[in-house]
Amino acid sequence: MKLNVHERGSGDRVALLVHGGHSLGGLALALAVDRLRPGRVVYSDPGFSLRNVPAAATAAMREMVGSSTVEGIRARNPRWSEEDVAAEAAGFGLFDVAFLDGVAEFDGAYLPERAGVPSLVQLADPSLCVDAEGAALLRERGFEVRVVPGTGHCIHRDDLEGFLRSLEGWV
């Protein structure tokens, strides 16, 4: 685990361990949170309910990962910084598309039964993997759910300021 330290202000210091997971990383984090036992968790448009993903999306993802160029990523995501475009291209270069076969076998109706630790779920508008019914269930199960208006699945890249605002008062 990589530890990032950020200091704000002066005076006494408090250490807060926050784990975060985006997309399928959020799903993996939800499955491990009881063993990790962080102080807080942030799930950013987590891949909880994969049944909500259109059937053709997996084939489209394979195609996108295999054939994307920096120019194509930039054209699909005009609000992204050049650094985000480059990071996405680098990530696609490392992605093992066989992973998608394993995802296809996972329970598509998964939603965590309980938060376990204080947990924030940031949702895109609309979310790819958590619909309104799923968001309501998460709230009932103890999750704080915040929608970041006008964003797609990569909230932090689509609207960094909105992403950070959604964390206010929480982290």
Coordinates of N, CA, C and O in Angstrom, one line a residue, residues 1-106:
M1 N 0.8 -1.2 0.0 CA 0.0 0.0 0.0 C 0.9 1.2 0.0 O 1.9 1.3 0.7
K2 N 0.6 2.2 -0.8 CA 1.3 3.5 -0.8 C 0.6 4.5 0.1 O -0.6 4.6 0.0
L3 N 1.4 5.1 0.9 CA 0.8 6.1 1.9 C 1.1 7.5 1.4 O 2.3 7.8 1.2
N4 N 0.1 8.3 1.2 CA 0.3 9.7 0.8 C 0.0 10.5 2.0 O -1.1 10.4 2.6
V5 N 0.8 11.5 2.3 CA 0.6 12.3 3.5 C 0.4 13.7 3.0 O 1.2 14.3 2.2
H6 N -0.7 14.4 3.5 CA -1.0 15.7 3.1 C -1.2 16.5 4.4 O -2.0 16.1 5.3
E7 N -0.5 17.6 4.6 CA -0.7 18.4 5.8 C -1.4 19.7 5.5 O -1.2 20.3 4.5
R8 N -2.4 20.0 6.4 CA -3.1 21.3 6.2 C -3.1 22.0 7.5 O -3.3 21.4 8.6
G9 N -2.9 23.3 7.5 CA -2.9 24.1 8.7 C -1.8 23.8 9.7 O -0.8 23.2 9.3
S10 N -2.0 24.3 10.9 CA -0.9 24.0 11.9 C -1.6 23.5 13.2 O -2.8 23.5 13.3
G11 N -0.8 23.1 14.2 CA -1.4 22.6 15.4 C -1.4 21.1 15.4 O -0.6 20.4 14.7
D12 N -2.2 20.5 16.3 CA -2.2 19.1 16.5 C -2.5 18.4 15.2 O -3.3 18.9 14.4
R13 N -2.0 17.2 15.0 CA -2.2 16.4 13.8 C -3.0 15.2 14.1 O -2.8 14.6 15.2
V14 N -3.9 14.8 13.2 CA -4.7 13.6 13.3 C -4.4 12.8 12.1 O -4.5 13.3 11.0
A15 N -4.2 11.5 12.3 CA -4.0 10.6 11.1 C -5.3 10.0 10.8 O -6.0 9.5 11.7
L16 N -5.7 10.0 9.5 CA -6.9 9.4 9.1 C -6.5 8.5 7.9 O -6.0 9.0 6.9
L17 N -6.8 7.2 8.0 CA -6.6 6.3 6.9 C -7.8 6.2 6.0 O -8.9 5.8 6.5
V18 N -7.7 6.6 4.8 CA -8.8 6.6 3.9 C -8.4 5.7 2.7 O -7.4 6.0 2.1
H19 N -9.2 4.7 2.4 CA -9.0 3.9 1.2 C -10.0 4.4 0.1 O -11.1 4.8 0.5
G20 N -9.6 4.4 -1.1 CA -10.5 4.8 -2.2 C -10.5 3.8 -3.3 O -9.4 3.2 -3.5
G21 N -11.6 3.6 -4.0 CA -11.6 2.7 -5.1 C -12.6 3.3 -6.2 O -13.7 3.7 -5.9
H22 N -12.1 3.2 -7.4 CA -12.9 3.7 -8.6 C -13.3 2.5 -9.4 O -12.5 1.6 -9.6
S23 N -14.5 2.5 -9.9 CA -15.0 1.5 -10.8 C -14.8 0.1 -10.2 O -15.3 -0.2 -9.1
L24 N -14.2 -0.8 -10.9 CA -14.0 -2.2 -10.4 C -13.0 -2.2 -9.2 O -13.1 -3.1 -8.4
G25 N -12.2 -1.2 -9.1 CA -11.4 -1.0 -7.9 C -12.3 -0.8 -6.6 O -12.0 -1.2 -5.5
G26 N -13.4 -0.1 -6.8 CA -14.4 0.1 -5.8 C -15.0 -1.2 -5.4 O -15.2 -1.5 -4.2
L27 N -15.3 -2.0 -6.4 CA -15.9 -3.4 -6.1 C -14.9 -4.2 -5.3 O -15.2 -4.8 -4.3
A28 N -13.6 -4.2 -5.7 CA -12.6 -4.9 -5.0 C -12.4 -4.4 -3.6 O -12.3 -5.2 -2.6
L29 N -12.4 -3.1 -3.4 CA -12.3 -2.5 -2.1 C -13.5 -2.9 -1.2 O -13.3 -3.3 0.0
A30 N -14.7 -2.9 -1.7 CA -15.9 -3.3 -0.9 C -15.8 -4.8 -0.5 O -16.2 -5.1 0.7
L31 N -15.2 -5.6 -1.3 CA -15.0 -7.0 -0.9 C -13.9 -7.2 0.2 O -13.8 -8.2 0.9
A32 N -13.0 -6.2 0.3 CA -11.9 -6.3 1.2 C -11.9 -5.4 2.4 O -11.1 -5.5 3.3
V33 N -12.9 -4.5 2.5 CA -12.9 -3.5 3.5 C -13.0 -4.0 4.9 O -12.3 -3.4 5.8
D34 N -13.6 -5.1 5.1 CA -13.6 -5.7 6.5 C -12.3 -6.1 7.0 O -11.9 -6.1 8.1
R35 N -11.4 -6.6 6.0 CA -10.1 -7.0 6.4 C -9.1 -5.8 6.5 O -8.2 -5.8 7.3
L36 N -9.3 -4.8 5.6 CA -8.5 -3.6 5.6 C -8.7 -2.7 6.8 O -7.8 -2.1 7.4
R37 N -10.0 -2.6 7.2 CA -10.4 -1.8 8.4 C -9.9 -0.4 8.3 O -9.3 0.1 9.3
P38 N -10.1 0.4 7.2 CA -9.6 1.8 7.2 C -10.6 2.6 8.1 O -11.6 2.2 8.5
G39 N -10.1 3.9 8.3 CA -10.9 4.8 9.1 C -12.2 5.2 8.3 O -13.3 5.4 8.8
R40 N -12.0 5.4 7.0 CA -13.1 5.8 6.1 C -12.8 5.2 4.7 O -11.6 4.9 4.4
V41 N -13.8 5.1 3.9 CA -13.7 4.6 2.5 C -14.4 5.6 1.6 O -15.5 6.1 1.9
V42 N -13.8 5.8 0.4 CA -14.5 6.5 -0.7 C -14.6 5.6 -1.9 O -13.6 5.1 -2.4
Y43 N -15.8 5.4 -2.3 CA -16.0 4.6 -3.6 C -16.4 5.6 -4.6 O -17.4 6.3 -4.5
S44 N -15.7 5.7 -5.7 CA -16.0 6.6 -6.8 C -16.6 5.9 -8.0 O -15.9 5.1 -8.6
D45 N -17.9 6.1 -8.2 CA -18.7 5.4 -9.2 C -18.3 3.9 -9.3 O -17.8 3.4 -10.3
P46 N -18.5 3.2 -8.1 CA -18.0 1.9 -8.0 C -18.8 0.9 -8.9 O -19.9 1.1 -9.2
G47 N -18.0 -0.2 -9.3 CA -18.6 -1.2 -10.2 C -19.4 -2.2 -9.4 O -19.1 -3.4 -9.5
F48 N -20.3 -1.8 -8.6 CA -21.1 -2.7 -7.7 C -22.1 -3.5 -8.5 O -22.1 -4.7 -8.5
S49 N -23.0 -2.9 -9.2 CA -24.1 -3.6 -9.8 C -23.9 -3.7 -11.3 O -24.4 -2.9 -12.1
L50 N -23.1 -4.7 -11.7 CA -22.7 -4.8 -13.1 C -23.9 -5.2 -14.0 O -23.8 -5.1 -15.2
R51 N -25.0 -5.6 -13.4 CA -26.1 -6.0 -14.2 C -26.7 -4.7 -14.9 O -27.4 -4.8 -15.9
N52 N -26.3 -3.5 -14.4 CA -26.8 -2.3 -15.0 C -26.0 -1.9 -16.3 O -26.3 -1.0 -17.0
V53 N -24.8 -2.6 -16.5 CA -24.0 -2.3 -17.6 C -24.6 -3.0 -18.8 O -24.8 -4.2 -18.8
P54 N -24.8 -2.3 -19.9 CA -25.4 -2.9 -21.1 C -24.5 -4.0 -21.6 O -23.3 -4.0 -21.5
A55 N -25.2 -5.1 -22.2 CA -24.5 -6.3 -22.6 C -23.4 -6.0 -23.6 O -22.3 -6.6 -23.6
A56 N -23.6 -5.0 -24.5 CA -22.6 -4.7 -25.5 C -21.4 -3.9 -25.0 O -20.4 -3.7 -25.6
A57 N -21.5 -3.5 -23.7 CA -20.4 -2.6 -23.1 C -19.1 -3.4 -23.0 O -18.0 -2.8 -23.2
T58 N -19.2 -4.7 -22.7 CA -17.9 -5.5 -22.6 C -17.2 -5.6 -23.9 O -16.0 -5.3 -24.0
A59 N -17.9 -5.8 -25.0 CA -17.3 -5.9 -26.3 C -16.7 -4.5 -26.7 O -15.6 -4.4 -27.2
A60 N -17.5 -3.4 -26.3 CA -17.0 -2.1 -26.6 C -15.8 -1.8 -25.8 O -14.8 -1.1 -26.3
M61 N -15.7 -2.2 -24.5 CA -14.6 -2.0 -23.7 C -13.3 -2.7 -24.3 O -12.2 -2.1 -24.3
R62 N -13.5 -3.9 -24.7 CA -12.4 -4.7 -25.4 C -11.8 -3.9 -26.6 O -10.6 -3.7 -26.7
E63 N -12.8 -3.4 -27.4 CA -12.4 -2.6 -28.6 C -11.7 -1.3 -28.2 O -10.6 -1.0 -28.7
M64 N -12.2 -0.6 -27.2 CA -11.7 0.6 -26.8 C -10.3 0.5 -26.2 O -9.4 1.2 -26.6
V65 N -10.1 -0.5 -25.4 CA -8.8 -0.8 -24.8 C -7.8 -1.1 -25.8 O -6.6 -0.7 -25.8
G66 N -8.2 -2.0 -26.8 CA -7.2 -2.5 -27.8 C -6.9 -1.5 -28.9 O -5.8 -1.6 -29.5
S67 N -7.7 -0.5 -29.1 CA -7.5 0.3 -30.3 C -7.4 1.8 -30.0 O -7.3 2.6 -30.9
S68 N -7.5 2.2 -28.7 CA -7.6 3.7 -28.4 C -6.2 4.3 -28.6 O -5.2 3.7 -28.4
T69 N -6.3 5.5 -29.1 CA -5.2 6.4 -29.3 C -5.3 7.6 -28.4 O -6.4 7.9 -27.9
V70 N -4.3 8.3 -28.2 CA -4.3 9.6 -27.4 C -5.3 10.5 -28.1 O -6.2 11.1 -27.4
E71 N -5.3 10.6 -29.4 CA -6.3 11.5 -30.1 C -7.7 11.0 -29.9 O -8.6 11.9 -29.7
G72 N -8.0 9.7 -29.9 CA -9.3 9.2 -29.7 C -9.8 9.5 -28.3 O -11.0 9.8 -28.1
I73 N -8.9 9.2 -27.3 CA -9.3 9.5 -25.9 C -9.6 10.9 -25.7 O -10.6 11.3 -25.1
R74 N -8.8 11.8 -26.3 CA -9.0 13.3 -26.1 C -10.3 13.7 -26.8 O -11.1 14.4 -26.2
A75 N -10.6 13.1 -27.9 CA -11.9 13.4 -28.6 C -13.1 13.0 -27.8 O -14.1 13.7 -27.8
R76 N -13.0 11.8 -27.2 CA -14.1 11.3 -26.4 C -14.3 12.0 -25.0 O -15.4 12.0 -24.4
N77 N -13.2 12.7 -24.6 CA -13.2 13.3 -23.3 C -12.6 14.7 -23.3 O -11.5 15.0 -22.8
P78 N -13.3 15.6 -24.0 CA -12.8 16.9 -24.2 C -12.5 17.8 -22.9 O -11.7 18.7 -23.0
R79 N -13.1 17.4 -21.8 CA -12.8 18.1 -20.5 C -11.6 17.6 -19.8 O -11.2 18.3 -18.9
W80 N -11.0 16.5 -20.2 CA -9.9 16.0 -19.5 C -8.6 16.8 -19.8 O -8.4 17.3 -20.9
S81 N -7.7 16.8 -18.8 CA -6.4 17.4 -19.0 C -5.5 16.5 -19.9 O -5.8 15.3 -20.1
E82 N -4.4 17.1 -20.4 CA -3.5 16.3 -21.2 C -2.9 15.2 -20.3 O -2.7 14.1 -20.8
E83 N -2.7 15.4 -19.0 CA -2.2 14.4 -18.1 C -3.1 13.3 -18.0 O -2.7 12.1 -17.9
D84 N -4.4 13.6 -17.9 CA -5.4 12.5 -17.7 C -5.6 11.7 -19.0 O -5.7 10.5 -19.0
V85 N -5.5 12.3 -20.2 CA -5.5 11.6 -21.4 C -4.3 10.7 -21.5 O -4.5 9.5 -21.9
A86 N -3.1 11.2 -21.2 CA -1.9 10.3 -21.2 C -2.0 9.2 -20.2 O -1.6 8.1 -20.5
A87 N -2.6 9.4 -19.0 CA -2.7 8.4 -18.0 C -3.7 7.3 -18.5 O -3.4 6.1 -18.3
E88 N -4.8 7.7 -19.1 CA -5.7 6.8 -19.6 C -5.1 5.9 -20.7 O -5.3 4.7 -20.7
A89 N -4.4 6.5 -21.6 CA -3.7 5.8 -22.7 C -2.7 4.8 -22.1 O -2.6 3.6 -22.5
A90 N -1.9 5.2 -21.1 CA -1.0 4.3 -20.5 C -1.7 3.2 -19.8 O -1.2 2.0 -19.8
G91 N -2.8 3.5 -19.1 CA -3.6 2.4 -18.4 C -4.1 1.4 -19.4 O -4.1 0.2 -19.1
F92 N -4.6 1.9 -20.5 CA -5.1 1.0 -21.6 C -4.0 0.0 -22.1 O -4.2 -1.1 -22.3
G93 N -2.8 0.6 -22.1 CA -1.6 -0.2 -22.6 C -1.3 -1.3 -21.6 O -0.7 -2.3 -22.0
L94 N -1.6 -1.2 -20.4 CA -1.3 -2.2 -19.3 C -2.5 -3.1 -19.0 O -2.3 -4.1 -18.4
F95 N -3.7 -2.8 -19.6 CA -4.9 -3.5 -19.2 C -4.9 -4.9 -19.9 O -4.7 -5.0 -21.1
D96 N -5.2 -5.9 -19.1 CA -5.3 -7.3 -19.6 C -6.8 -7.5 -19.9 O -7.6 -7.7 -19.0
V97 N -7.2 -7.6 -21.2 CA -8.6 -7.7 -21.5 C -9.2 -9.0 -21.0 O -10.4 -9.2 -20.9
A98 N -8.4 -10.0 -20.7 CA -8.9 -11.3 -20.2 C -9.6 -11.1 -18.9 O -10.4 -11.9 -18.4
F99 N -9.2 -10.0 -18.2 CA -9.9 -9.6 -16.9 C -11.4 -9.5 -17.1 O -12.2 -9.8 -16.3
L100 N -11.8 -9.0 -18.3 CA -13.2 -8.8 -18.6 C -14.0 -10.2 -18.6 O -15.2 -10.2 -18.3
D101 N -13.3 -11.2 -18.9 CA -13.9 -12.6 -18.9 C -14.3 -12.9 -17.4 O -15.4 -13.5 -17.2
G102 N -13.4 -12.6 -16.5 CA -13.7 -12.9 -15.1 C -14.8 -12.0 -14.6 O -15.7 -12.5 -13.8
V103 N -14.9 -10.8 -15.0 CA -15.9 -9.9 -14.5 C -17.3 -10.4 -15.0 O -18.3 -10.3 -14.3
A104 N -17.3 -11.0 -16.2 CA -18.6 -11.5 -16.7 C -19.2 -12.6 -15.8 O -20.4 -12.8 -15.8
E105 N -18.3 -13.3 -15.1 CA -18.8 -14.3 -14.2 C -19.2 -13.9 -12.8 O -19.7 -14.7 -12.0
F106 N -19.0 -12.6 -12.5 CA -19.3 -12.1 -11.2 C -20.8 -11.8 -11.0 O -21.5 -11.5 -12.0

